[in-house]
mmCIF file of C-alpha atoms and ligand atoms in Angstrom:
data_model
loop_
_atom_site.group_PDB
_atom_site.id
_atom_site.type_symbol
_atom_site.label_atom_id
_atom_site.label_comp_id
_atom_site.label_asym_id
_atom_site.label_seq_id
_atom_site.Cartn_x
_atom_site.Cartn_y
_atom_site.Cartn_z
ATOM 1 C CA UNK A 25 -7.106 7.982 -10.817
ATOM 2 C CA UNK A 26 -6.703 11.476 -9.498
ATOM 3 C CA UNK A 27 -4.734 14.481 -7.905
ATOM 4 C CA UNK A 28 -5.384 16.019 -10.788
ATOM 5 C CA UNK A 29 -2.691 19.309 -10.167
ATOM 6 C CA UNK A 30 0.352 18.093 -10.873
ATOM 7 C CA UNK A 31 2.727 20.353 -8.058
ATOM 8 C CA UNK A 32 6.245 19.540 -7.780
ATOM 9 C CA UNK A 33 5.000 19.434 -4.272
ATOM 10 C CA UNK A 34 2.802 16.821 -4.794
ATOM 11 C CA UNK A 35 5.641 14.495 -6.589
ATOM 12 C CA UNK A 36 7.279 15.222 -3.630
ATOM 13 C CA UNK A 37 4.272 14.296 -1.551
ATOM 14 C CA UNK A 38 3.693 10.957 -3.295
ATOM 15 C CA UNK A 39 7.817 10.018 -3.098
ATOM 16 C CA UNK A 40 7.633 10.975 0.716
ATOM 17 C CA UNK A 41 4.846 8.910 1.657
ATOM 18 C CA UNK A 42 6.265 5.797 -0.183
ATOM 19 C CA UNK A 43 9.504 7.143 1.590
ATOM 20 C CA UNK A 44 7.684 6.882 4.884
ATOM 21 C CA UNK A 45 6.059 3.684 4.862
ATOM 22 C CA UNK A 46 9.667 1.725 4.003
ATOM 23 C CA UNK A 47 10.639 3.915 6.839
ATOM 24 C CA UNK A 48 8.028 2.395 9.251
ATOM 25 C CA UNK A 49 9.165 -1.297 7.983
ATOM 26 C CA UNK A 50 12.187 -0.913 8.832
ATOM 27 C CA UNK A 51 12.138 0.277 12.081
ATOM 28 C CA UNK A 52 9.687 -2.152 12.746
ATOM 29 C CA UNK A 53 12.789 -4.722 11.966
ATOM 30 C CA UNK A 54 13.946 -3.741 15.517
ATOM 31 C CA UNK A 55 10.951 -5.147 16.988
ATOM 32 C CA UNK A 56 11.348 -7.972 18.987
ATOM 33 C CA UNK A 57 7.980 -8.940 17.972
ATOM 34 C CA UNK A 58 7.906 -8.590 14.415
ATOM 35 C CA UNK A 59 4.582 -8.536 13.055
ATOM 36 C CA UNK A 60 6.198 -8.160 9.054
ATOM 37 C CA UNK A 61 9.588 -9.071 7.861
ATOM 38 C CA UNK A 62 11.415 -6.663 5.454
ATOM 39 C CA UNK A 63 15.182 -6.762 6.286
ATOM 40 C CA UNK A 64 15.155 -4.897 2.737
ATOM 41 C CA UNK A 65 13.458 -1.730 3.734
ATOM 42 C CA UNK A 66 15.947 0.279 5.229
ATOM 43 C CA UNK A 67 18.021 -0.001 1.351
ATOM 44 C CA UNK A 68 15.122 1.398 -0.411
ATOM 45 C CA UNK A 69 15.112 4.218 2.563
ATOM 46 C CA UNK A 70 17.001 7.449 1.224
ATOM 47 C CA UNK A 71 20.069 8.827 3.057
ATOM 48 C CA UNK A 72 17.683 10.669 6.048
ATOM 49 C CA UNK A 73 15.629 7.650 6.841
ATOM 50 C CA UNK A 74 18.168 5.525 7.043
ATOM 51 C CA UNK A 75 20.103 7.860 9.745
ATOM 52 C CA UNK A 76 16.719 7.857 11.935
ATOM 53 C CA UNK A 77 16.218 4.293 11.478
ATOM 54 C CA UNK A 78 19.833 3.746 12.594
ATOM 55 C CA UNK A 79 19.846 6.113 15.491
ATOM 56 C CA UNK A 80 16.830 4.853 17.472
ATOM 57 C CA UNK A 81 16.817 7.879 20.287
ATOM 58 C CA UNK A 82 16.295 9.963 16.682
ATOM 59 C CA UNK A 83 14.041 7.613 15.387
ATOM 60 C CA UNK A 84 12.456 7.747 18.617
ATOM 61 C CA UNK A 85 12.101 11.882 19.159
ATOM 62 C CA UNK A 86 11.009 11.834 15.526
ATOM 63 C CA UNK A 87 7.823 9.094 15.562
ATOM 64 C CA UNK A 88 7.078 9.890 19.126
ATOM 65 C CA UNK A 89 7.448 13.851 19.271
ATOM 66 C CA UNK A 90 7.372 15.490 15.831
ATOM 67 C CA UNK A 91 5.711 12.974 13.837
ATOM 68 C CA UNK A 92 3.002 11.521 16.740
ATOM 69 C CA UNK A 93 -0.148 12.273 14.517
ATOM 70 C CA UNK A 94 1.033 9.951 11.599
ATOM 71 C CA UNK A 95 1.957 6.717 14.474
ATOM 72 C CA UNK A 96 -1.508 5.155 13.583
ATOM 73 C CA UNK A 97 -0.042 4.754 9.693
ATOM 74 C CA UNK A 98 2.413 2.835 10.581
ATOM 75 C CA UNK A 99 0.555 0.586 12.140
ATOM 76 C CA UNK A 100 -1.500 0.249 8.855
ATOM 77 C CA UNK A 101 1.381 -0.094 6.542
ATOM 78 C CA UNK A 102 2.479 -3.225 8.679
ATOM 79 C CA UNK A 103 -0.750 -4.949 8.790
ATOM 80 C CA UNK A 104 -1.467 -3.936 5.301
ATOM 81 C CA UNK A 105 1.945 -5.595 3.877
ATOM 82 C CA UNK A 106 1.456 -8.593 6.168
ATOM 83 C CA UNK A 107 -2.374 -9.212 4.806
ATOM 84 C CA UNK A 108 -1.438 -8.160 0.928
ATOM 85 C CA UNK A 109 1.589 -10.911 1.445
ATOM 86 C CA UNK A 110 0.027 -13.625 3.015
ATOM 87 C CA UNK A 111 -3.335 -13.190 0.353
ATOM 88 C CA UNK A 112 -1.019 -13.132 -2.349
ATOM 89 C CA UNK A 113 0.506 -16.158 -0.992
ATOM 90 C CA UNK A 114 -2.649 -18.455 -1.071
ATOM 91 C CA UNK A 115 -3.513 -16.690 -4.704
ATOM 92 C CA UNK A 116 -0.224 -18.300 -6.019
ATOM 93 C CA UNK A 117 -0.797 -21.125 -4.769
ATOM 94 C CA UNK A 118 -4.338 -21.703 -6.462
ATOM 95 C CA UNK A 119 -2.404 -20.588 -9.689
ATOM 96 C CA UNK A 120 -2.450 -17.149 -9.946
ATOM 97 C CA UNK A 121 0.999 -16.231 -11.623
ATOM 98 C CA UNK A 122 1.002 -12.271 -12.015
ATOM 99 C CA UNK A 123 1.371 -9.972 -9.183
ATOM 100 C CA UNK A 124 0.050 -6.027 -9.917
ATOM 101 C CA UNK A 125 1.206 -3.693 -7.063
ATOM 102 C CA UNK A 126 -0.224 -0.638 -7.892
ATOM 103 C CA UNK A 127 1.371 2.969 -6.302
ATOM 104 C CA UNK A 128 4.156 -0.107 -5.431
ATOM 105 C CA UNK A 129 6.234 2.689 -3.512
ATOM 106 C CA UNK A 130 9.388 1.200 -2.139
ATOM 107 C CA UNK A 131 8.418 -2.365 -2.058
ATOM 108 C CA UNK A 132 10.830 -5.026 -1.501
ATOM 109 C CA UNK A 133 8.924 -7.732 -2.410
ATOM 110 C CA UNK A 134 10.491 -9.090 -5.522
ATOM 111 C CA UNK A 135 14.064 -8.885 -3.650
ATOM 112 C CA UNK A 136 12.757 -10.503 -0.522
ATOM 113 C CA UNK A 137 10.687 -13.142 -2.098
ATOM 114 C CA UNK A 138 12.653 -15.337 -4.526
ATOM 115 C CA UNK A 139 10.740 -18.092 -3.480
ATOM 116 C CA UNK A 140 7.524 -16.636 -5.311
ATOM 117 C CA UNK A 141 9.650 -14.527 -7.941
ATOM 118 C CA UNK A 142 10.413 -18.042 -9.537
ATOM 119 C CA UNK A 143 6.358 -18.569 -9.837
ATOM 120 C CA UNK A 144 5.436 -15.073 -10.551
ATOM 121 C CA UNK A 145 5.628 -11.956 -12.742
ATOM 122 C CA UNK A 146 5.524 -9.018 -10.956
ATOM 123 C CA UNK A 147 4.201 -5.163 -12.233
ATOM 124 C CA UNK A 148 5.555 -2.776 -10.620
ATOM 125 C CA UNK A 149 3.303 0.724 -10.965
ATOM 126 C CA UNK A 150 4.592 3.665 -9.989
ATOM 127 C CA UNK A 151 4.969 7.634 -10.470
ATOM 128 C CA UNK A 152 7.882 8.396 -12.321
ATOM 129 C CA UNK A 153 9.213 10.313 -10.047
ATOM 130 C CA UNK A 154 8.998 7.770 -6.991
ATOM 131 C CA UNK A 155 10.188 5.193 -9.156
ATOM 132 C CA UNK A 156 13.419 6.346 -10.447
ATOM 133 C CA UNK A 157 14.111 7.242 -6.917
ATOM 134 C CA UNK A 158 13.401 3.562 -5.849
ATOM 135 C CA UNK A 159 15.605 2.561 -9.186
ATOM 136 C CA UNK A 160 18.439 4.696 -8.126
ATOM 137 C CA UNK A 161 18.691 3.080 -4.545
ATOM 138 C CA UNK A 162 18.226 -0.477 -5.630
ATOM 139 C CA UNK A 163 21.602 0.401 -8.219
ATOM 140 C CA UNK A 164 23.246 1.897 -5.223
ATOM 141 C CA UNK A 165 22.480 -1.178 -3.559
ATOM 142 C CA UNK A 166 23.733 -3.378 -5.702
ATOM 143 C CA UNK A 167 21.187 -5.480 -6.150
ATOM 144 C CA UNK A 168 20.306 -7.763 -9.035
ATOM 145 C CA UNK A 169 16.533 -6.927 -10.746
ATOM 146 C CA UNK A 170 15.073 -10.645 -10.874
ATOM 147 C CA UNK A 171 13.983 -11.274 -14.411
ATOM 148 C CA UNK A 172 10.089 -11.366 -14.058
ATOM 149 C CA UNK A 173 9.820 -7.919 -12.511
ATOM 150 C CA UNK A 174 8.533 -5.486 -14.955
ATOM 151 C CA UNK A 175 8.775 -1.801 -13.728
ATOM 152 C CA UNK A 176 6.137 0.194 -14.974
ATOM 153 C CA UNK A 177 6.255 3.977 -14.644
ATOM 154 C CA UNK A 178 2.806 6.005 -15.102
ATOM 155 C CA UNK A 179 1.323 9.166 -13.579
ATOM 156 C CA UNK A 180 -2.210 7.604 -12.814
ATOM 157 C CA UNK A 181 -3.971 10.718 -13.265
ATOM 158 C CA UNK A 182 -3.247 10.828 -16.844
ATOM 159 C CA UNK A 183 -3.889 7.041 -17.983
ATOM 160 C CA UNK A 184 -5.364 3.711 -15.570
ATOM 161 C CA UNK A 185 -3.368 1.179 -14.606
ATOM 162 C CA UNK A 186 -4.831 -1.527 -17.135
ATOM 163 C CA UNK A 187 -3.811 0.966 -19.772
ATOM 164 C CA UNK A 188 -0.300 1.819 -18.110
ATOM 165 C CA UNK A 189 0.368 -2.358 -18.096
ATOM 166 C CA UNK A 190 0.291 -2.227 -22.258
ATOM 167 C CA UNK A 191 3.398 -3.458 -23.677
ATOM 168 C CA UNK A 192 5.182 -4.391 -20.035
ATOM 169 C CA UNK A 193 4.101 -8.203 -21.059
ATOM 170 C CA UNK A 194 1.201 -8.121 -19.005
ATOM 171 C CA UNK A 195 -1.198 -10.719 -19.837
ATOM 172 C CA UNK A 196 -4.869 -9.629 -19.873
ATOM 173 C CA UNK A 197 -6.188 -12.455 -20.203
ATOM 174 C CA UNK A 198 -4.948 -14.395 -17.012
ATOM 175 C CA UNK A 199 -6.418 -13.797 -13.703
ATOM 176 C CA UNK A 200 -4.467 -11.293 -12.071
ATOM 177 C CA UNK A 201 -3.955 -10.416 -8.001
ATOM 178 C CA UNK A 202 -3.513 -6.250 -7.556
ATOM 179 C CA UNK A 203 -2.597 -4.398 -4.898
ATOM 180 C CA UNK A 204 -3.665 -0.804 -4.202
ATOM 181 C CA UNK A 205 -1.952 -0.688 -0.350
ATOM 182 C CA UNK A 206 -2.059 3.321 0.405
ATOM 183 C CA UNK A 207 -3.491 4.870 -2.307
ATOM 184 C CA UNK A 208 -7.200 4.765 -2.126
ATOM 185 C CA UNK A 209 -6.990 7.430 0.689
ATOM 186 C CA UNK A 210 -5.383 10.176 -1.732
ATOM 187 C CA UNK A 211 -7.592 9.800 -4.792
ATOM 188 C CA UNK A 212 -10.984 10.860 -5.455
ATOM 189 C CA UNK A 213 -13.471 7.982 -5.131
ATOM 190 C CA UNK A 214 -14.405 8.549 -8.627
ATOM 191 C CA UNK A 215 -11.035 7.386 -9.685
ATOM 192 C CA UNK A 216 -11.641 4.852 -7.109
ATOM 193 C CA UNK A 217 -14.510 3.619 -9.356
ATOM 194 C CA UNK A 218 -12.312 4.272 -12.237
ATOM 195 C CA UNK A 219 -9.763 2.313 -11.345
ATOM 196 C CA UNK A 220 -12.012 -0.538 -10.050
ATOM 197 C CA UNK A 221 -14.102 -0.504 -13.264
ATOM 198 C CA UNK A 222 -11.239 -0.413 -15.359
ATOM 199 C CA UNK A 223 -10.173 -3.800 -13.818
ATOM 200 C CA UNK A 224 -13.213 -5.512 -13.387
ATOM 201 C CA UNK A 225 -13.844 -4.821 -17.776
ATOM 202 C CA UNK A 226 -10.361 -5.423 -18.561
ATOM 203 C CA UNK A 227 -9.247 -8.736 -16.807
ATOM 204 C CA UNK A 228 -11.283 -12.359 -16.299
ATOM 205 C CA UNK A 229 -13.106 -13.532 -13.835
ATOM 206 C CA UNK A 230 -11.152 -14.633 -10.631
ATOM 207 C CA UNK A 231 -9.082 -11.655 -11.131
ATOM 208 C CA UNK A 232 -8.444 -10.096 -7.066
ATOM 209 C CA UNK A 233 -8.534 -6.577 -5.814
ATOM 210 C CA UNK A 234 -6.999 -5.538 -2.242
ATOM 211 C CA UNK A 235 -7.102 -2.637 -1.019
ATOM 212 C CA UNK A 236 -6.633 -0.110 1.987
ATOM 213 C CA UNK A 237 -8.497 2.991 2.937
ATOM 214 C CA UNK A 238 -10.000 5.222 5.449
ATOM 215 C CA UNK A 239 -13.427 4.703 7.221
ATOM 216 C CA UNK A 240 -15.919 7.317 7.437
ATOM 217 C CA UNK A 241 -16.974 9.846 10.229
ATOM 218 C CA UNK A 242 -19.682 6.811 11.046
ATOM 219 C CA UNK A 243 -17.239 4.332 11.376
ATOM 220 C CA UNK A 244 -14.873 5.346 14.219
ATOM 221 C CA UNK A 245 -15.469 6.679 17.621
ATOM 222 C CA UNK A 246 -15.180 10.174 18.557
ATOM 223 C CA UNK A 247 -11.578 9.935 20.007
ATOM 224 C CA UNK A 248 -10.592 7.860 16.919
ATOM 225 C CA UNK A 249 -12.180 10.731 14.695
ATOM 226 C CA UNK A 250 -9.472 13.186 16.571
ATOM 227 C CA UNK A 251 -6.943 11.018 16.024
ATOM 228 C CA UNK A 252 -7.864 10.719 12.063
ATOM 229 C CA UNK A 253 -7.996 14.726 11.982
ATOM 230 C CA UNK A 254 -4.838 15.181 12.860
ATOM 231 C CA UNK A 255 -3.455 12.662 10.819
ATOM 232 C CA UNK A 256 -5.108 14.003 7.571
ATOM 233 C CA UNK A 257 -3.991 17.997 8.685
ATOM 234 C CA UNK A 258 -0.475 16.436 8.799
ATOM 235 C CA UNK A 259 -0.586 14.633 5.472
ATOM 236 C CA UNK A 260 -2.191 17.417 4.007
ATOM 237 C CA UNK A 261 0.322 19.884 4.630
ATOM 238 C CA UNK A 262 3.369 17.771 3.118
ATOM 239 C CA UNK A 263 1.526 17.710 -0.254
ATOM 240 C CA UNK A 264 -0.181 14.692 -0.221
ATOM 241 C CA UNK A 265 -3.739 15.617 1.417
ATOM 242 C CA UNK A 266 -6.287 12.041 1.968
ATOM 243 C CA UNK A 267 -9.113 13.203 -0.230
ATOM 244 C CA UNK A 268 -11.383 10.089 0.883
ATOM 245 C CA UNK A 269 -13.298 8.218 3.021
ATOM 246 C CA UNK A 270 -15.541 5.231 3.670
ATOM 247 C CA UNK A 271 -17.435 2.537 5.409
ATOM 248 C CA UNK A 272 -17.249 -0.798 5.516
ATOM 249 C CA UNK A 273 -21.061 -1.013 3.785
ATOM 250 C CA UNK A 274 -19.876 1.891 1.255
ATOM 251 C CA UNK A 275 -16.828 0.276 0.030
ATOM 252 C CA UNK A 276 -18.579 -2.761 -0.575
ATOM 253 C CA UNK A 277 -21.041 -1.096 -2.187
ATOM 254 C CA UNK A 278 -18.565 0.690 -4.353
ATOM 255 C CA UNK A 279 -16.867 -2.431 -5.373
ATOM 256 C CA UNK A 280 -20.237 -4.357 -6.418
ATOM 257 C CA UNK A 281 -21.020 -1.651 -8.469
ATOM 258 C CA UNK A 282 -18.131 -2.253 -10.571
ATOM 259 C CA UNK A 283 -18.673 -6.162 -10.879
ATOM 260 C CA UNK A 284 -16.465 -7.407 -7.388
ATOM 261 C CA UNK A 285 -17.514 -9.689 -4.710
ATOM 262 C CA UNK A 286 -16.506 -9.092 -1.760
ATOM 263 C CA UNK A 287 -14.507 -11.907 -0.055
ATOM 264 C CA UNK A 288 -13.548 -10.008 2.943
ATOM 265 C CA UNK A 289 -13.652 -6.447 3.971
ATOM 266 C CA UNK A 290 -12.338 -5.538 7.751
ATOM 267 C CA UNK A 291 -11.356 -3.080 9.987
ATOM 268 C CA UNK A 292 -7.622 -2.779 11.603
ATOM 269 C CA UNK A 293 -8.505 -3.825 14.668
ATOM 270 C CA UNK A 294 -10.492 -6.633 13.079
ATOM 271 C CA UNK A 295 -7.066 -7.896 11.499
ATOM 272 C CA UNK A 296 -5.472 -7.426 14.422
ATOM 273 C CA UNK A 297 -7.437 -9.888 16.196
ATOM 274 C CA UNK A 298 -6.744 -11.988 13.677
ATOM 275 C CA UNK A 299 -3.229 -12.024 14.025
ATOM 276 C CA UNK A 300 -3.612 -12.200 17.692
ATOM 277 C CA UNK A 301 -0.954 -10.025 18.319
ATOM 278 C CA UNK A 302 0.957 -10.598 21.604
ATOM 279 C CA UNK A 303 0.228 -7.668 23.882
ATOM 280 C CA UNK A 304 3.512 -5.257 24.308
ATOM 281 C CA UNK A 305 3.875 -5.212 20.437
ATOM 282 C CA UNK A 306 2.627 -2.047 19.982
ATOM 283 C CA UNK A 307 2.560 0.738 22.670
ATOM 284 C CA UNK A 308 -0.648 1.917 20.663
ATOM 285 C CA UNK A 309 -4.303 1.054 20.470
ATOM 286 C CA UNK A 310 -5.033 -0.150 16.803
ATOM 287 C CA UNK A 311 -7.364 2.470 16.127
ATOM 288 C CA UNK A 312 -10.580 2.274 13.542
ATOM 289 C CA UNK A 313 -9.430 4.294 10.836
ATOM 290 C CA UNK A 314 -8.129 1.894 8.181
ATOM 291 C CA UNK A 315 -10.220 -1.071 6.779
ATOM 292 C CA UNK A 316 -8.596 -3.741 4.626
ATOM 293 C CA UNK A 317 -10.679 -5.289 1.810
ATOM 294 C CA UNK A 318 -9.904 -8.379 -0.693
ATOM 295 C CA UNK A 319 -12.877 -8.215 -3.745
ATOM 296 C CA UNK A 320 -12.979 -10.363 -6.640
ATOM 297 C CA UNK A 321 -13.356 -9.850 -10.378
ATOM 298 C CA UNK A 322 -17.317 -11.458 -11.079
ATOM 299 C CA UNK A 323 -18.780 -9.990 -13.811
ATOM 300 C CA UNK A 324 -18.341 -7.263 -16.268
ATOM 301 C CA UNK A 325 -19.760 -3.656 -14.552
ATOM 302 C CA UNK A 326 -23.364 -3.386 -14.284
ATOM 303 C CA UNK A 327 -23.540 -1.254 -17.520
ATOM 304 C CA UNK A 328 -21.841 -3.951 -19.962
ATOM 305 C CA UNK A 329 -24.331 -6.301 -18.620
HETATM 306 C C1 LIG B 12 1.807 5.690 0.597
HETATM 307 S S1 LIG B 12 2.685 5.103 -0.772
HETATM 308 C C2 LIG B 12 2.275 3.384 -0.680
HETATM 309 C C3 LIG B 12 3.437 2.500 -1.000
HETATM 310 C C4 LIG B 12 3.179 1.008 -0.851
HETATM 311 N N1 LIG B 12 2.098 0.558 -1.713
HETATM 312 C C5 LIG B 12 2.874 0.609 0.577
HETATM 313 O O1 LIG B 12 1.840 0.012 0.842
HETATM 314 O O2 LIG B 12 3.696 0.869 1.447
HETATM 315 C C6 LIG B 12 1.676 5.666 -2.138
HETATM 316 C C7 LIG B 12 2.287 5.357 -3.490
HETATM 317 O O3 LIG B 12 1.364 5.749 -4.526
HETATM 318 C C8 LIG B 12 2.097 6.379 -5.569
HETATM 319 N N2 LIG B 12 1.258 7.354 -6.294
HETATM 320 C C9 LIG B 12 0.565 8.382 -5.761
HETATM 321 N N3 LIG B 12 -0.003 9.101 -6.755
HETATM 322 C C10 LIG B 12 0.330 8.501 -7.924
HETATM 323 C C11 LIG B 12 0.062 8.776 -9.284
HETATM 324 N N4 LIG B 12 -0.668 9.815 -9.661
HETATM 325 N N5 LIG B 12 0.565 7.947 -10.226
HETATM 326 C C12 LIG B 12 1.311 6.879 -9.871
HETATM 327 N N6 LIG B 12 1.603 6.566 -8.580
HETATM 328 C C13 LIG B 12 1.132 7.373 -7.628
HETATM 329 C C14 LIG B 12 3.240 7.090 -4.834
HETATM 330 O O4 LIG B 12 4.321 7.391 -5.711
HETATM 331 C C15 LIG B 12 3.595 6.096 -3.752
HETATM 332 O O5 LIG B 12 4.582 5.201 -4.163
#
C-alpha cells in the first residue's frame, strides 16, 4: 500500500481525514433522519470538531461555506459505515468471527457494538500516528477497551496488512471479513492489487473484501466530474491527495485478477435506492463518485494457480 513520501504533512493528512469522517457521523447524529447511528463519534472527535459539531451555526458556516467541495464525502462515509455494518452483520451471523478494519480511523464500532464484540475479534489497523491519537481520546474518555479488540499500528506503505496482523492473534486460517472504507482513493492501484493479492494468498476461501472508492472520468456525468474536481483539489491540498480512480467494470476486473468474486459492486446512488431514503434527508443529490463493492476470497491469484 502506498504514499510512499512519508511528510509530516501527510501524517497529518491521514489523521485529518479519519478526523473528518467521525466529524461527519456525528453531526449526522443531529439528523432527524438518521441514516447511521454513532452516538460515539463526537468522543473520538478532537477538541475543534467537537466545538463545530456542538455549535451547529459553526458547523453549519463550516460544511456549507468553507468546506462545500468535500459535502459529497460525507455522504459516502455514512452510506459506507451503514453498508460495511449491516454486511458485517449477516457475515457474523453465517459464522464469520474476526472483523479486519483496515485504515480503521476513528471507528467506534467495538464501543458501540457489544452485542457483536461478544461474537467477534476485532483488528484494528491503523497509522501510528492516527492511532495513538484515537488511543489518547478513548483514555480521555474513559472508556473501557473490550477484550477482543486488538489494535494494530502499521504504516501500510512499509509492510501489508496480512503481514502487519502477525502476532496481534490473528488467525489466518479462519475466514476473515475486512474493511478498507476510505482508503482505496489515496493509494496507488498497484497497492490496491497489493493489498488485494496479499489477502486473497494469505486467508481461505470465504474470506470478504469491502471496499470504497472513486469512479472514473467514464463513470459520472459532466457536472458530477466538477463536483469530483473540486473535491480532489481540496483533499489534495491538506496532504492527503486521492491518487485513484475506477469503474464499476475496472474494479471488478481488478479484484478477479487477484482471485475475488464479486458479490456486489454499486454506485452511491445505487445504495441509496436501496435504503430508500426518505426525501428531505439530505439537502444534496447523491452524486456518482463513490462505488461500494463486497468481493470474496475464491481462489489463490491467477499466478499460484
Ligand atoms: C479517510 S480515513 C477512513 C477512516 C474510516 N475507515 C472510515 O471509513 O471512516 C483513512 C484512514 O486510513 C489511514 N491510513 C492512511 N494511510 C495509511 C498508511 N500508510 N498506513 C496506515 N493507515 C493509513 C488513516 O490514518 C485514516 O485513519
Amino acid at each position: 500500500m502506498s504514499l510512499r513520501k512519508s511528510t509530516s504533512l501527510q501524517h497529518k493528512g491521514r489523521a485529518s481525514t479519519a478526523e473528518l469522517t467521525a466529524a461527519v457521523r456525528a453531526n449526522h447524529q443531529r439528523n432527524p433522519v438518521r441514516l447511521f447511528e454513532d452516538p460515539l463519534a463526537r468522543f473520538l472527535c478532537g477538541w475543534f470538531w467537537r466545538l463545530v459539531v456542538r455549535l451547529r451555526p459553526l458547523y453549519w458556516i463550516l460544511v456549507k461555506r468553507v468546506l462545500r467541495a468535500i459535502e459529497p464525502v460525507s455522504l459516502c462515509v455514512l452510506l459506507r459505515a451503514r453498508y460495511a455494518e449491516q454486511a458485517l452483520e449477516s457475515a457474523v451471523e453465517r459464522g464469520i468471527d474476526q472483523y479486519v478494519i483496515i485504515g480503521a480511523g476513528m471507528e467506534s464500532f467495538a464501543f458501540r457494538r457489544p452485542d457483536l464484540m461478544s461474537r467477534i475479534d476485532v483488528f484494528e489497523i491503523d497509522h501510528p500516528f492516527t492511532q495513538s491519537q484515537k488511543l489518547a481520546r478513548i483514555r480521555q474518555a474513559g472508556w473501557t477497551i473490550p477484550s477482543r479488540i486488538h489494535f494494530v499500528s502499521a504504516d501500510l506503505t512499509r509492510i501489508s496488512a496480512v503481514d502487519a496482523l502477525k502476532g496481534s492473534g490473528f488467525q489466518r486460517s479462519r475466514p476473515t471479513f475486512l474493511t478498507l472504507m476510505g482508503v482505496a482513493y489515496y493509494i496507488s492501484a498497484e497497492d490496491l492489487n497489493q493489498t488485494a493479492e496479499s489477502i486473497a494468498r494469505n486467508l481461505p476461501e470465504g474470506t470478504l473484501l469491502l471496499l470504497d472508492y472513486l469512479l472514473d472520468e467514464t463513470s459520472s456525468s459532466a457536472e458530477h466530474r466538477v463536483m469530483k474536481e473540486k473535491m480532489k483539489a481540496f483533499v489534495a491540498k491538506r496532504g492527503e491527495p486521492m491518487v485513484a480512480e475506477y469503474s464499476l467494470a475496472s474494479m471488478n476486473g481488478l479484484m478477479a485478477a487477484r482471485g475475488f468474486d464479486t458479490v456486489e459492486n454499486l454506485t452511491l446512488p445505487e445504495l441509496e435506492q436501496r435504503y430508500r431514503i426518505p426525501q428531505g434527508a439530505w439537502e444534496l443529490e447523491i452524486p456518482s463518485i463513490f462505488a461500494v463493492g463486497t468481493f470474496r476470497v475464491t481462489a489463490r491469484p491467477p499466478q499460484d494457480a
